[in-house]
């Protein structure tokens, strides 16, 4: 506020009145104060007078897809750990590209929260810079943190577990149904899971058919569209490794509609152990996003209490064999 007042050439009280929309300030002065405040990224907090120098008691959770099982499960884990510590969650979903640009451009969380937990978002360099400028603790949950403390599984290992299972069953024509990020910057999990797929194939001496490597939007719809592309190819795969269970379920929907039996004709495996995986008997590599959320909350509490962020290690994954994988048909 002092910077704004100095540049405009008015008192602190005038800046305060102008930004709060009170009387006693000319329209020209009010407009100039707003322009300078916007250029300096000054965002007044409605609680500023009562919270100056003190904790807000809130942690922001920023994620791309709140309705998704993964995002909501991590959020549940965060809430279960932060609520007993007296902290409330402020959840912001940035699924619309334009809204996401506006959110990171203005950083409305400044001075309204003590920390930000980013769930499974591929941050751009500009977004990373804005988070660093915010002056609050930042933790990355479910992804690697661009220099921030992070809590995540080993995505490359999880992919190797999935592909090795298919290879041990005797499959060689294994397709990869990957997903794409909401931004033009690849999400670390996408790169790591593709690297794991390729590493497992190379270790087994099985060449990768690049026609079988498909990237599409996330979720079941993207899985169905990606599977449609594979079904349009010159030769079908004998097995499909999907980026996630939701992608795998979409792929199975396309296979069912095409009259292709799973697993007799094509095996399918995913990653997550989504609740629908057990219901649909989907073979998967399981992880625990609720526990991951709790661990992310513990790291957040470390930072807020002035301690070094604890090293929670890589979160474990495990193969869960169900009914969608089998040896390839003769």
PDB file of C-alpha atoms in Angstrom:
ATOM      1  CA  UNK A   1       0.000   0.000   0.000  1.00  0.00           C
ATOM      2  CA  UNK A   2       2.918   2.327   0.715  1.00  0.00           C
ATOM      3  CA  UNK A   3       4.305   1.664  -2.764  1.00  0.00           C
ATOM      4  CA  UNK A   4       0.956   2.521  -4.338  1.00  0.00           C
ATOM      5  CA  UNK A   5       0.578   5.678  -2.256  1.00  0.00           C
ATOM      6  CA  UNK A   6       4.096   6.852  -3.119  1.00  0.00           C
ATOM      7  CA  UNK A   7       3.681   6.335  -6.858  1.00  0.00           C
ATOM      8  CA  UNK A   8       0.262   7.997  -7.021  1.00  0.00           C
ATOM      9  CA  UNK A   9       1.334  10.777  -4.662  1.00  0.00           C
ATOM     10  CA  UNK A  10      -1.444  10.366  -2.107  1.00  0.00           C
ATOM     11  CA  UNK A  11      -1.743   9.226   1.514  1.00  0.00           C
ATOM     12  CA  UNK A  12      -2.196   5.654   2.733  1.00  0.00           C
ATOM     13  CA  UNK A  13      -5.686   6.572   3.868  1.00  0.00           C
ATOM     14  CA  UNK A  14      -6.566   7.735   0.341  1.00  0.00           C
ATOM     15  CA  UNK A  15      -5.298   4.466  -1.143  1.00  0.00           C
ATOM     16  CA  UNK A  16      -7.354   2.527   1.374  1.00  0.00           C
ATOM     17  CA  UNK A  17     -10.500   4.516   0.696  1.00  0.00           C
ATOM     18  CA  UNK A  18     -10.030   4.296  -3.081  1.00  0.00           C
ATOM     19  CA  UNK A  19      -9.595   0.510  -3.081  1.00  0.00           C
ATOM     20  CA  UNK A  20     -12.495  -0.008  -0.691  1.00  0.00           C
ATOM     21  CA  UNK A  21     -14.825   2.157  -2.804  1.00  0.00           C
ATOM     22  CA  UNK A  22     -15.468   4.696  -0.061  1.00  0.00           C
ATOM     23  CA  UNK A  23     -16.440   8.336  -0.560  1.00  0.00           C
ATOM     24  CA  UNK A  24     -14.037  11.257  -0.318  1.00  0.00           C
ATOM     25  CA  UNK A  25     -11.844  10.258  -3.290  1.00  0.00           C
ATOM     26  CA  UNK A  26     -12.179  11.751  -6.773  1.00  0.00           C
ATOM     27  CA  UNK A  27     -12.845   9.361  -9.649  1.00  0.00           C
ATOM     28  CA  UNK A  28      -9.553  10.309 -11.325  1.00  0.00           C
ATOM     29  CA  UNK A  29      -7.571   9.504  -8.162  1.00  0.00           C
ATOM     30  CA  UNK A  30      -9.542   6.322  -7.576  1.00  0.00           C
ATOM     31  CA  UNK A  31      -8.839   5.107 -11.118  1.00  0.00           C
ATOM     32  CA  UNK A  32      -5.144   5.949 -10.866  1.00  0.00           C
ATOM     33  CA  UNK A  33      -4.862   4.095  -7.535  1.00  0.00           C
ATOM     34  CA  UNK A  34      -6.497   1.017  -9.076  1.00  0.00           C
ATOM     35  CA  UNK A  35      -4.222   1.104 -12.122  1.00  0.00           C
ATOM     36  CA  UNK A  36      -1.056   1.343 -10.019  1.00  0.00           C
ATOM     37  CA  UNK A  37      -2.272  -1.347  -7.593  1.00  0.00           C
ATOM     38  CA  UNK A  38      -2.941  -3.710 -10.508  1.00  0.00           C
ATOM     39  CA  UNK A  39       0.468  -3.019 -12.064  1.00  0.00           C
ATOM     40  CA  UNK A  40       2.217  -3.666  -8.740  1.00  0.00           C
ATOM     41  CA  UNK A  41       0.170  -6.851  -8.161  1.00  0.00           C
ATOM     42  CA  UNK A  42      -1.179  -5.357  -4.947  1.00  0.00           C
ATOM     43  CA  UNK A  43      -4.311  -7.245  -3.897  1.00  0.00           C
ATOM     44  CA  UNK A  44      -5.857  -5.886  -0.688  1.00  0.00           C
ATOM     45  CA  UNK A  45      -7.037  -8.481   1.794  1.00  0.00           C
ATOM     46  CA  UNK A  46     -10.384  -7.836   3.467  1.00  0.00           C
ATOM     47  CA  UNK A  47      -8.894  -9.265   6.655  1.00  0.00           C
ATOM     48  CA  UNK A  48      -5.655  -7.271   6.419  1.00  0.00           C
ATOM     49  CA  UNK A  49      -6.242  -5.075   9.450  1.00  0.00           C
ATOM     50  CA  UNK A  50      -7.018  -8.042  11.688  1.00  0.00           C
ATOM     51  CA  UNK A  51      -4.499 -10.479  10.271  1.00  0.00           C
ATOM     52  CA  UNK A  52      -1.423  -8.319   9.804  1.00  0.00           C
ATOM     53  CA  UNK A  53       1.549 -10.389  10.845  1.00  0.00           C
ATOM     54  CA  UNK A  54      -0.652 -13.343  11.843  1.00  0.00           C
ATOM     55  CA  UNK A  55      -1.778 -16.616  10.315  1.00  0.00           C
ATOM     56  CA  UNK A  56      -4.937 -16.671   8.213  1.00  0.00           C
ATOM     57  CA  UNK A  57      -5.756 -20.213   9.275  1.00  0.00           C
ATOM     58  CA  UNK A  58      -6.379 -21.273   5.660  1.00  0.00           C
ATOM     59  CA  UNK A  59      -4.643 -23.447   3.081  1.00  0.00           C
ATOM     60  CA  UNK A  60      -5.491 -23.137  -0.617  1.00  0.00           C
ATOM     61  CA  UNK A  61      -5.925 -26.284  -2.691  1.00  0.00           C
ATOM     62  CA  UNK A  62      -5.505 -25.729  -6.442  1.00  0.00           C
ATOM     63  CA  UNK A  63      -6.372 -28.540  -8.835  1.00  0.00           C
ATOM     64  CA  UNK A  64      -7.491 -29.063 -12.391  1.00  0.00           C
ATOM     65  CA  UNK A  65     -10.396 -31.460 -11.913  1.00  0.00           C
ATOM     66  CA  UNK A  66     -12.204 -31.493  -8.570  1.00  0.00           C
ATOM     67  CA  UNK A  67     -14.905 -34.044  -9.555  1.00  0.00           C
ATOM     68  CA  UNK A  68     -12.237 -36.605 -10.460  1.00  0.00           C
ATOM     69  CA  UNK A  69     -11.687 -39.457  -8.026  1.00  0.00           C
ATOM     70  CA  UNK A  70      -7.979 -38.689  -7.687  1.00  0.00           C
ATOM     71  CA  UNK A  71      -8.288 -34.957  -7.020  1.00  0.00           C
ATOM     72  CA  UNK A  72     -11.172 -35.337  -4.590  1.00  0.00           C
ATOM     73  CA  UNK A  73      -9.407 -38.187  -2.740  1.00  0.00           C
ATOM     74  CA  UNK A  74      -6.213 -36.163  -2.250  1.00  0.00           C
ATOM     75  CA  UNK A  75      -8.350 -33.248  -1.039  1.00  0.00           C
ATOM     76  CA  UNK A  76     -10.076 -35.532   1.488  1.00  0.00           C
ATOM     77  CA  UNK A  77      -6.680 -36.614   2.832  1.00  0.00           C
ATOM     78  CA  UNK A  78      -5.565 -32.999   3.143  1.00  0.00           C
ATOM     79  CA  UNK A  79      -8.718 -32.000   5.005  1.00  0.00           C
ATOM     80  CA  UNK A  80      -8.487 -34.908   7.450  1.00  0.00           C
ATOM     81  CA  UNK A  81      -4.975 -33.901   8.446  1.00  0.00           C
ATOM     82  CA  UNK A  82      -5.293 -30.101   8.380  1.00  0.00           C
ATOM     83  CA  UNK A  83      -8.629 -29.744  10.171  1.00  0.00           C
ATOM     84  CA  UNK A  84      -7.327 -31.059  13.534  1.00  0.00           C
ATOM     85  CA  UNK A  85      -4.504 -28.503  13.202  1.00  0.00           C
ATOM     86  CA  UNK A  86      -7.073 -25.715  13.035  1.00  0.00           C
ATOM     87  CA  UNK A  87      -6.676 -25.030   9.313  1.00  0.00           C
ATOM     88  CA  UNK A  88      -9.485 -24.682   6.762  1.00  0.00           C
ATOM     89  CA  UNK A  89      -9.257 -25.460   3.042  1.00  0.00           C
ATOM     90  CA  UNK A  90      -9.960 -22.955   0.287  1.00  0.00           C
ATOM     91  CA  UNK A  91     -10.464 -25.056  -2.861  1.00  0.00           C
ATOM     92  CA  UNK A  92      -9.949 -23.557  -6.315  1.00  0.00           C
ATOM     93  CA  UNK A  93     -10.610 -25.616  -9.463  1.00  0.00           C
ATOM     94  CA  UNK A  94      -8.881 -24.237 -12.583  1.00  0.00           C
ATOM     95  CA  UNK A  95     -10.350 -26.548 -15.222  1.00  0.00           C
ATOM     96  CA  UNK A  96     -11.164 -23.718 -17.656  1.00  0.00           C
ATOM     97  CA  UNK A  97      -8.010 -22.536 -19.518  1.00  0.00           C
ATOM     98  CA  UNK A  98      -9.027 -18.863 -19.467  1.00  0.00           C
ATOM     99  CA  UNK A  99      -9.897 -19.014 -15.769  1.00  0.00           C
ATOM    100  CA  UNK A 100      -6.573 -20.674 -15.071  1.00  0.00           C
ATOM    101  CA  UNK A 101      -4.697 -17.880 -16.836  1.00  0.00           C
ATOM    102  CA  UNK A 102      -6.603 -15.265 -14.852  1.00  0.00           C
ATOM    103  CA  UNK A 103      -6.088 -17.094 -11.579  1.00  0.00           C
ATOM    104  CA  UNK A 104      -2.312 -17.316 -11.838  1.00  0.00           C
ATOM    105  CA  UNK A 105      -2.054 -13.824 -13.352  1.00  0.00           C
ATOM    106  CA  UNK A 106      -3.742 -12.171 -10.373  1.00  0.00           C
ATOM    107  CA  UNK A 107      -2.943 -14.747  -7.645  1.00  0.00           C
ATOM    108  CA  UNK A 108      -6.050 -13.870  -5.574  1.00  0.00           C
ATOM    109  CA  UNK A 109      -4.788 -16.142  -2.791  1.00  0.00           C
ATOM    110  CA  UNK A 110      -2.121 -13.645  -1.765  1.00  0.00           C
ATOM    111  CA  UNK A 111      -2.472 -12.673   1.899  1.00  0.00           C
ATOM    112  CA  UNK A 112      -5.620 -14.781   2.171  1.00  0.00           C
ATOM    113  CA  UNK A 113      -3.954 -18.142   2.852  1.00  0.00           C
ATOM    114  CA  UNK A 114      -0.870 -19.430   4.636  1.00  0.00           C
ATOM    115  CA  UNK A 115       0.000 -22.143   2.096  1.00  0.00           C
ATOM    116  CA  UNK A 116      -0.916 -23.501  -1.333  1.00  0.00           C
ATOM    117  CA  UNK A 117      -1.157 -27.208  -2.187  1.00  0.00           C
ATOM    118  CA  UNK A 118      -1.148 -27.846  -5.943  1.00  0.00           C
ATOM    119  CA  UNK A 119      -2.658 -31.209  -6.903  1.00  0.00           C
ATOM    120  CA  UNK A 120      -1.444 -32.923 -10.075  1.00  0.00           C
ATOM    121  CA  UNK A 121      -1.044 -29.827 -12.254  1.00  0.00           C
ATOM    122  CA  UNK A 122       1.601 -29.363 -14.938  1.00  0.00           C
ATOM    123  CA  UNK A 123       2.750 -25.892 -13.942  1.00  0.00           C
ATOM    124  CA  UNK A 124       4.134 -23.528 -16.563  1.00  0.00           C
ATOM    125  CA  UNK A 125       7.243 -21.431 -15.756  1.00  0.00           C
ATOM    126  CA  UNK A 126       5.006 -18.360 -15.428  1.00  0.00           C
ATOM    127  CA  UNK A 127       2.757 -20.142 -12.931  1.00  0.00           C
ATOM    128  CA  UNK A 128       5.765 -21.305 -10.916  1.00  0.00           C
ATOM    129  CA  UNK A 129       7.022 -17.711 -10.798  1.00  0.00           C
ATOM    130  CA  UNK A 130       3.656 -16.445  -9.588  1.00  0.00           C
ATOM    131  CA  UNK A 131       3.552 -19.049  -6.822  1.00  0.00           C
ATOM    132  CA  UNK A 132       7.043 -18.052  -5.705  1.00  0.00           C
ATOM    133  CA  UNK A 133       6.023 -14.394  -5.646  1.00  0.00           C
ATOM    134  CA  UNK A 134       3.022 -15.188  -3.458  1.00  0.00           C
ATOM    135  CA  UNK A 135       5.092 -15.340  -0.289  1.00  0.00           C
ATOM    136  CA  UNK A 136       3.358 -18.481   1.018  1.00  0.00           C
ATOM    137  CA  UNK A 137       4.428 -22.102   1.489  1.00  0.00           C
ATOM    138  CA  UNK A 138       3.823 -24.262  -1.607  1.00  0.00           C
ATOM    139  CA  UNK A 139       3.567 -28.076  -1.743  1.00  0.00           C
ATOM    140  CA  UNK A 140       3.025 -30.219  -4.861  1.00  0.00           C
ATOM    141  CA  UNK A 141       0.794 -33.256  -4.280  1.00  0.00           C
ATOM    142  CA  UNK A 142       0.726 -36.026  -6.842  1.00  0.00           C
ATOM    143  CA  UNK A 143       3.334 -34.437  -9.091  1.00  0.00           C
ATOM    144  CA  UNK A 144       6.906 -33.265  -9.019  1.00  0.00           C
ATOM    145  CA  UNK A 145       7.104 -29.763  -7.673  1.00  0.00           C
ATOM    146  CA  UNK A 146       9.361 -27.626  -9.873  1.00  0.00           C
ATOM    147  CA  UNK A 147      11.555 -26.939  -6.850  1.00  0.00           C
ATOM    148  CA  UNK A 148       8.680 -27.081  -4.332  1.00  0.00           C
ATOM    149  CA  UNK A 149       8.410 -29.917  -1.774  1.00  0.00           C
ATOM    150  CA  UNK A 150       6.461 -32.731  -3.402  1.00  0.00           C
ATOM    151  CA  UNK A 151       4.671 -35.940  -2.449  1.00  0.00           C
ATOM    152  CA  UNK A 152       4.138 -38.424  -5.293  1.00  0.00           C
ATOM    153  CA  UNK A 153       4.379 -42.008  -6.458  1.00  0.00           C
ATOM    154  CA  UNK A 154       7.133 -43.246  -8.767  1.00  0.00           C
ATOM    155  CA  UNK A 155       5.199 -43.023 -12.031  1.00  0.00           C
ATOM    156  CA  UNK A 156       7.930 -44.699 -14.043  1.00  0.00           C
ATOM    157  CA  UNK A 157       7.991 -47.669 -11.674  1.00  0.00           C
ATOM    158  CA  UNK A 158       4.190 -47.932 -11.714  1.00  0.00           C
ATOM    159  CA  UNK A 159       4.228 -48.098 -15.514  1.00  0.00           C
ATOM    160  CA  UNK A 160       6.922 -50.774 -15.438  1.00  0.00           C
ATOM    161  CA  UNK A 161       4.835 -52.832 -13.012  1.00  0.00           C
ATOM    162  CA  UNK A 162       1.880 -52.673 -15.403  1.00  0.00           C
ATOM    163  CA  UNK A 163       3.822 -53.429 -18.582  1.00  0.00           C
ATOM    164  CA  UNK A 164       5.908 -56.186 -16.965  1.00  0.00           C
ATOM    165  CA  UNK A 165       2.678 -57.934 -15.970  1.00  0.00           C
ATOM    166  CA  UNK A 166       1.554 -57.919 -19.604  1.00  0.00           C
ATOM    167  CA  UNK A 167       4.969 -59.069 -20.815  1.00  0.00           C
ATOM    168  CA  UNK A 168       4.992 -61.953 -18.322  1.00  0.00           C
ATOM    169  CA  UNK A 169       1.637 -63.068 -19.685  1.00  0.00           C
ATOM    170  CA  UNK A 170       3.274 -63.294 -23.120  1.00  0.00           C
ATOM    171  CA  UNK A 171       2.100 -60.065 -24.750  1.00  0.00           C
ATOM    172  CA  UNK A 172       4.390 -58.230 -27.166  1.00  0.00           C
ATOM    173  CA  UNK A 173       2.049 -55.915 -29.099  1.00  0.00           C
ATOM    174  CA  UNK A 174       1.342 -53.692 -26.108  1.00  0.00           C
ATOM    175  CA  UNK A 175      -0.275 -50.320 -26.758  1.00  0.00           C
ATOM    176  CA  UNK A 176       0.172 -47.226 -24.566  1.00  0.00           C
ATOM    177  CA  UNK A 177      -2.884 -45.011 -24.034  1.00  0.00           C
ATOM    178  CA  UNK A 178      -1.285 -41.896 -22.561  1.00  0.00           C
ATOM    179  CA  UNK A 179      -2.951 -38.606 -21.672  1.00  0.00           C
ATOM    180  CA  UNK A 180      -2.141 -34.980 -22.392  1.00  0.00           C
ATOM    181  CA  UNK A 181      -1.912 -32.014 -20.015  1.00  0.00           C
ATOM    182  CA  UNK A 182      -4.346 -29.111 -19.938  1.00  0.00           C
ATOM    183  CA  UNK A 183      -1.436 -26.802 -20.830  1.00  0.00           C
ATOM    184  CA  UNK A 184       1.177 -27.002 -23.556  1.00  0.00           C
ATOM    185  CA  UNK A 185       3.661 -28.265 -20.988  1.00  0.00           C
ATOM    186  CA  UNK A 186       3.796 -32.039 -20.530  1.00  0.00           C
ATOM    187  CA  UNK A 187       2.885 -33.266 -17.093  1.00  0.00           C
ATOM    188  CA  UNK A 188       5.746 -35.121 -15.392  1.00  0.00           C
ATOM    189  CA  UNK A 189       3.535 -38.183 -14.869  1.00  0.00           C
ATOM    190  CA  UNK A 190       2.910 -38.427 -18.622  1.00  0.00           C
ATOM    191  CA  UNK A 191       6.608 -38.442 -19.395  1.00  0.00           C
ATOM    192  CA  UNK A 192       7.462 -40.837 -16.564  1.00  0.00           C
ATOM    193  CA  UNK A 193       4.754 -43.356 -17.411  1.00  0.00           C
ATOM    194  CA  UNK A 194       5.743 -43.371 -21.062  1.00  0.00           C
ATOM    195  CA  UNK A 195       9.402 -43.754 -20.028  1.00  0.00           C
ATOM    196  CA  UNK A 196       8.414 -46.680 -17.795  1.00  0.00           C
ATOM    197  CA  UNK A 197       6.503 -48.288 -20.648  1.00  0.00           C
ATOM    198  CA  UNK A 198       9.454 -47.952 -23.004  1.00  0.00           C
ATOM    199  CA  UNK A 199      11.977 -49.107 -20.385  1.00  0.00           C
ATOM    200  CA  UNK A 200      10.009 -52.279 -19.627  1.00  0.00           C
ATOM    201  CA  UNK A 201       9.645 -53.082 -23.330  1.00  0.00           C
ATOM    202  CA  UNK A 202      13.364 -52.482 -23.946  1.00  0.00           C
ATOM    203  CA  UNK A 203      14.391 -54.625 -20.967  1.00  0.00           C
ATOM    204  CA  UNK A 204      12.324 -57.484 -22.383  1.00  0.00           C
ATOM    205  CA  UNK A 205      13.828 -57.006 -25.831  1.00  0.00           C
ATOM    206  CA  UNK A 206      10.427 -56.177 -27.338  1.00  0.00           C
ATOM    207  CA  UNK A 207      10.405 -53.344 -29.909  1.00  0.00           C
ATOM    208  CA  UNK A 208       7.803 -50.594 -29.513  1.00  0.00           C
ATOM    209  CA  UNK A 209       5.412 -50.122 -32.430  1.00  0.00           C
ATOM    210  CA  UNK A 210       5.005 -46.333 -32.488  1.00  0.00           C
ATOM    211  CA  UNK A 211       1.562 -46.735 -34.061  1.00  0.00           C
ATOM    212  CA  UNK A 212       0.491 -48.210 -30.731  1.00  0.00           C
ATOM    213  CA  UNK A 213       1.566 -45.150 -28.691  1.00  0.00           C
ATOM    214  CA  UNK A 214      -1.426 -42.821 -28.475  1.00  0.00           C
ATOM    215  CA  UNK A 215      -1.946 -39.657 -26.419  1.00  0.00           C
ATOM    216  CA  UNK A 216      -5.409 -38.238 -25.851  1.00  0.00           C
ATOM    217  CA  UNK A 217      -7.277 -36.114 -23.333  1.00  0.00           C
ATOM    218  CA  UNK A 218      -7.665 -37.569 -19.862  1.00  0.00           C
ATOM    219  CA  UNK A 219     -10.664 -39.372 -18.391  1.00  0.00           C
ATOM    220  CA  UNK A 220     -12.888 -42.099 -19.762  1.00  0.00           C
ATOM    221  CA  UNK A 221     -13.884 -40.079 -22.821  1.00  0.00           C
ATOM    222  CA  UNK A 222     -10.244 -39.614 -23.807  1.00  0.00           C
ATOM    223  CA  UNK A 223      -9.633 -43.321 -23.225  1.00  0.00           C
ATOM    224  CA  UNK A 224     -12.506 -44.204 -25.540  1.00  0.00           C
ATOM    225  CA  UNK A 225     -11.279 -41.843 -28.248  1.00  0.00           C
ATOM    226  CA  UNK A 226      -7.712 -43.113 -27.944  1.00  0.00           C
ATOM    227  CA  UNK A 227      -8.923 -46.706 -28.172  1.00  0.00           C
ATOM    228  CA  UNK A 228     -10.939 -45.804 -31.273  1.00  0.00           C
ATOM    229  CA  UNK A 229      -7.706 -44.581 -32.854  1.00  0.00           C
ATOM    230  CA  UNK A 230      -5.973 -47.864 -32.007  1.00  0.00           C
ATOM    231  CA  UNK A 231      -8.901 -49.811 -33.470  1.00  0.00           C
ATOM    232  CA  UNK A 232      -8.469 -47.833 -36.695  1.00  0.00           C
ATOM    233  CA  UNK A 233      -4.859 -48.995 -37.079  1.00  0.00           C
ATOM    234  CA  UNK A 234      -3.569 -51.570 -39.507  1.00  0.00           C
ATOM    235  CA  UNK A 235      -3.032 -54.157 -36.768  1.00  0.00           C
ATOM    236  CA  UNK A 236      -4.610 -54.421 -33.337  1.00  0.00           C
ATOM    237  CA  UNK A 237      -2.604 -54.659 -30.111  1.00  0.00           C
ATOM    238  CA  UNK A 238      -2.979 -57.730 -27.927  1.00  0.00           C
ATOM    239  CA  UNK A 239      -2.896 -55.615 -24.763  1.00  0.00           C
ATOM    240  CA  UNK A 240      -3.381 -51.990 -23.699  1.00  0.00           C
ATOM    241  CA  UNK A 241      -1.623 -50.158 -20.879  1.00  0.00           C
ATOM    242  CA  UNK A 242      -3.682 -47.075 -19.976  1.00  0.00           C
ATOM    243  CA  UNK A 243      -2.402 -43.979 -18.164  1.00  0.00           C
ATOM    244  CA  UNK A 244      -5.105 -44.342 -15.501  1.00  0.00           C
ATOM    245  CA  UNK A 245      -8.061 -46.519 -14.604  1.00  0.00           C
ATOM    246  CA  UNK A 246     -10.465 -43.893 -15.953  1.00  0.00           C
ATOM    247  CA  UNK A 247      -8.664 -43.993 -19.302  1.00  0.00           C
ATOM    248  CA  UNK A 248      -8.720 -47.806 -19.181  1.00  0.00           C
ATOM    249  CA  UNK A 249     -12.472 -47.840 -18.500  1.00  0.00           C
ATOM    250  CA  UNK A 250     -13.050 -45.610 -21.516  1.00  0.00           C
ATOM    251  CA  UNK A 251     -10.928 -47.940 -23.647  1.00  0.00           C
ATOM    252  CA  UNK A 252     -12.960 -50.944 -22.465  1.00  0.00           C
ATOM    253  CA  UNK A 253     -16.165 -49.150 -23.450  1.00  0.00           C
ATOM    254  CA  UNK A 254     -14.898 -48.742 -27.018  1.00  0.00           C
ATOM    255  CA  UNK A 255     -13.766 -52.357 -27.146  1.00  0.00           C
ATOM    256  CA  UNK A 256     -17.168 -53.559 -25.929  1.00  0.00           C
ATOM    257  CA  UNK A 257     -18.948 -51.481 -28.565  1.00  0.00           C
ATOM    258  CA  UNK A 258     -16.627 -52.892 -31.236  1.00  0.00           C
ATOM    259  CA  UNK A 259     -17.481 -56.446 -30.174  1.00  0.00           C
ATOM    260  CA  UNK A 260     -13.946 -57.172 -28.920  1.00  0.00           C
ATOM    261  CA  UNK A 261     -13.799 -59.324 -25.796  1.00  0.00           C
ATOM    262  CA  UNK A 262     -11.633 -58.336 -22.820  1.00  0.00           C
ATOM    263  CA  UNK A 263      -9.347 -60.116 -21.999  1.00  0.00           C
ATOM    264  CA  UNK A 264      -9.846 -62.961 -24.510  1.00  0.00           C
ATOM    265  CA  UNK A 265      -8.917 -60.774 -27.494  1.00  0.00           C
ATOM    266  CA  UNK A 266      -7.297 -57.717 -25.870  1.00  0.00           C
ATOM    267  CA  UNK A 267      -6.065 -57.324 -22.271  1.00  0.00           C
ATOM    268  CA  UNK A 268      -6.382 -53.967 -20.475  1.00  0.00           C
ATOM    269  CA  UNK A 269      -4.537 -52.603 -17.426  1.00  0.00           C
ATOM    270  CA  UNK A 270      -4.535 -49.182 -15.761  1.00  0.00           C
ATOM    271  CA  UNK A 271      -3.054 -47.298 -12.802  1.00  0.00           C
ATOM    272  CA  UNK A 272      -4.833 -46.034  -9.648  1.00  0.00           C
ATOM    273  CA  UNK A 273      -7.226 -48.676  -8.263  1.00  0.00           C
ATOM    274  CA  UNK A 274     -10.178 -46.371  -8.809  1.00  0.00           C
ATOM    275  CA  UNK A 275     -13.337 -47.595  -6.984  1.00  0.00           C
ATOM    276  CA  UNK A 276     -14.766 -48.596 -10.377  1.00  0.00           C
ATOM    277  CA  UNK A 277     -11.714 -50.795 -11.022  1.00  0.00           C
ATOM    278  CA  UNK A 278     -12.876 -53.394  -8.510  1.00  0.00           C
ATOM    279  CA  UNK A 279     -16.472 -53.112  -9.717  1.00  0.00           C
ATOM    280  CA  UNK A 280     -15.431 -53.749 -13.346  1.00  0.00           C
ATOM    281  CA  UNK A 281     -12.770 -56.334 -12.409  1.00  0.00           C
ATOM    282  CA  UNK A 282     -10.033 -54.138 -13.934  1.00  0.00           C
ATOM    283  CA  UNK A 283      -6.412 -55.152 -13.423  1.00  0.00           C
ATOM    284  CA  UNK A 284      -4.491 -52.144 -12.167  1.00  0.00           C
ATOM    285  CA  UNK A 285      -1.483 -50.758 -10.310  1.00  0.00           C
ATOM    286  CA  UNK A 286      -2.898 -49.411  -7.059  1.00  0.00           C
ATOM    287  CA  UNK A 287      -2.000 -46.222  -5.192  1.00  0.00           C
ATOM    288  CA  UNK A 288      -3.586 -44.492  -2.172  1.00  0.00           C
ATOM    289  CA  UNK A 289      -4.405 -40.817  -2.932  1.00  0.00           C
ATOM    290  CA  UNK A 290      -6.054 -40.227   0.468  1.00  0.00           C
ATOM    291  CA  UNK A 291      -2.832 -41.243   2.263  1.00  0.00           C
ATOM    292  CA  UNK A 292      -0.875 -39.135  -0.222  1.00  0.00           C
ATOM    293  CA  UNK A 293      -3.071 -36.154   0.669  1.00  0.00           C
ATOM    294  CA  UNK A 294      -2.460 -36.688   4.383  1.00  0.00           C
ATOM    295  CA  UNK A 295       1.295 -36.849   3.817  1.00  0.00           C
ATOM    296  CA  UNK A 296       1.127 -33.656   1.737  1.00  0.00           C
ATOM    297  CA  UNK A 297      -0.697 -31.987   4.637  1.00  0.00           C
ATOM    298  CA  UNK A 298       2.064 -33.067   7.047  1.00  0.00           C
ATOM    299  CA  UNK A 299       4.682 -31.500   4.780  1.00  0.00           C
ATOM    300  CA  UNK A 300       2.556 -28.336   4.635  1.00  0.00           C
ATOM    301  CA  UNK A 301       2.371 -28.205   8.441  1.00  0.00           C
ATOM    302  CA  UNK A 302       6.158 -28.566   8.636  1.00  0.00           C
ATOM    303  CA  UNK A 303       6.594 -25.492   6.442  1.00  0.00           C
ATOM    304  CA  UNK A 304       3.988 -23.464   8.314  1.00  0.00           C
ATOM    305  CA  UNK A 305       5.622 -24.264  11.655  1.00  0.00           C
ATOM    306  CA  UNK A 306       9.063 -23.252  10.445  1.00  0.00           C
ATOM    307  CA  UNK A 307      10.476 -26.770  10.205  1.00  0.00           C
ATOM    308  CA  UNK A 308      12.245 -28.286   7.194  1.00  0.00           C
ATOM    309  CA  UNK A 309       9.788 -30.250   5.059  1.00  0.00           C
ATOM    310  CA  UNK A 310       9.914 -33.898   6.056  1.00  0.00           C
ATOM    311  CA  UNK A 311      11.013 -36.481   3.493  1.00  0.00           C
ATOM    312  CA  UNK A 312       8.027 -38.798   3.138  1.00  0.00           C
ATOM    313  CA  UNK A 313       9.746 -40.797   0.413  1.00  0.00           C
ATOM    314  CA  UNK A 314       8.155 -42.148  -2.750  1.00  0.00           C
ATOM    315  CA  UNK A 315       4.622 -43.375  -2.220  1.00  0.00           C
ATOM    316  CA  UNK A 316       4.219 -47.118  -2.873  1.00  0.00           C
ATOM    317  CA  UNK A 317       2.266 -48.771  -5.677  1.00  0.00           C
ATOM    318  CA  UNK A 318       1.312 -52.432  -6.101  1.00  0.00           C
ATOM    319  CA  UNK A 319      -0.011 -54.642  -8.872  1.00  0.00           C
ATOM    320  CA  UNK A 320      -3.616 -55.820  -8.405  1.00  0.00           C
ATOM    321  CA  UNK A 321      -4.445 -58.626 -10.844  1.00  0.00           C
ATOM    322  CA  UNK A 322      -8.111 -58.969 -11.775  1.00  0.00           C
ATOM    323  CA  UNK A 323     -10.057 -60.184 -14.769  1.00  0.00           C
ATOM    324  CA  UNK A 324      -9.098 -57.828 -17.622  1.00  0.00           C
ATOM    325  CA  UNK A 325      -5.669 -59.340 -18.301  1.00  0.00           C
ATOM    326  CA  UNK A 326      -4.845 -62.809 -19.609  1.00  0.00           C
ATOM    327  CA  UNK A 327      -2.300 -64.465 -21.935  1.00  0.00           C
ATOM    328  CA  UNK A 328      -2.689 -63.411 -25.583  1.00  0.00           C
ATOM    329  CA  UNK A 329      -5.042 -65.426 -27.757  1.00  0.00           C
ATOM    330  CA  UNK A 330      -3.354 -68.103 -29.900  1.00  0.00           C
TER     331      UNK A 330
END
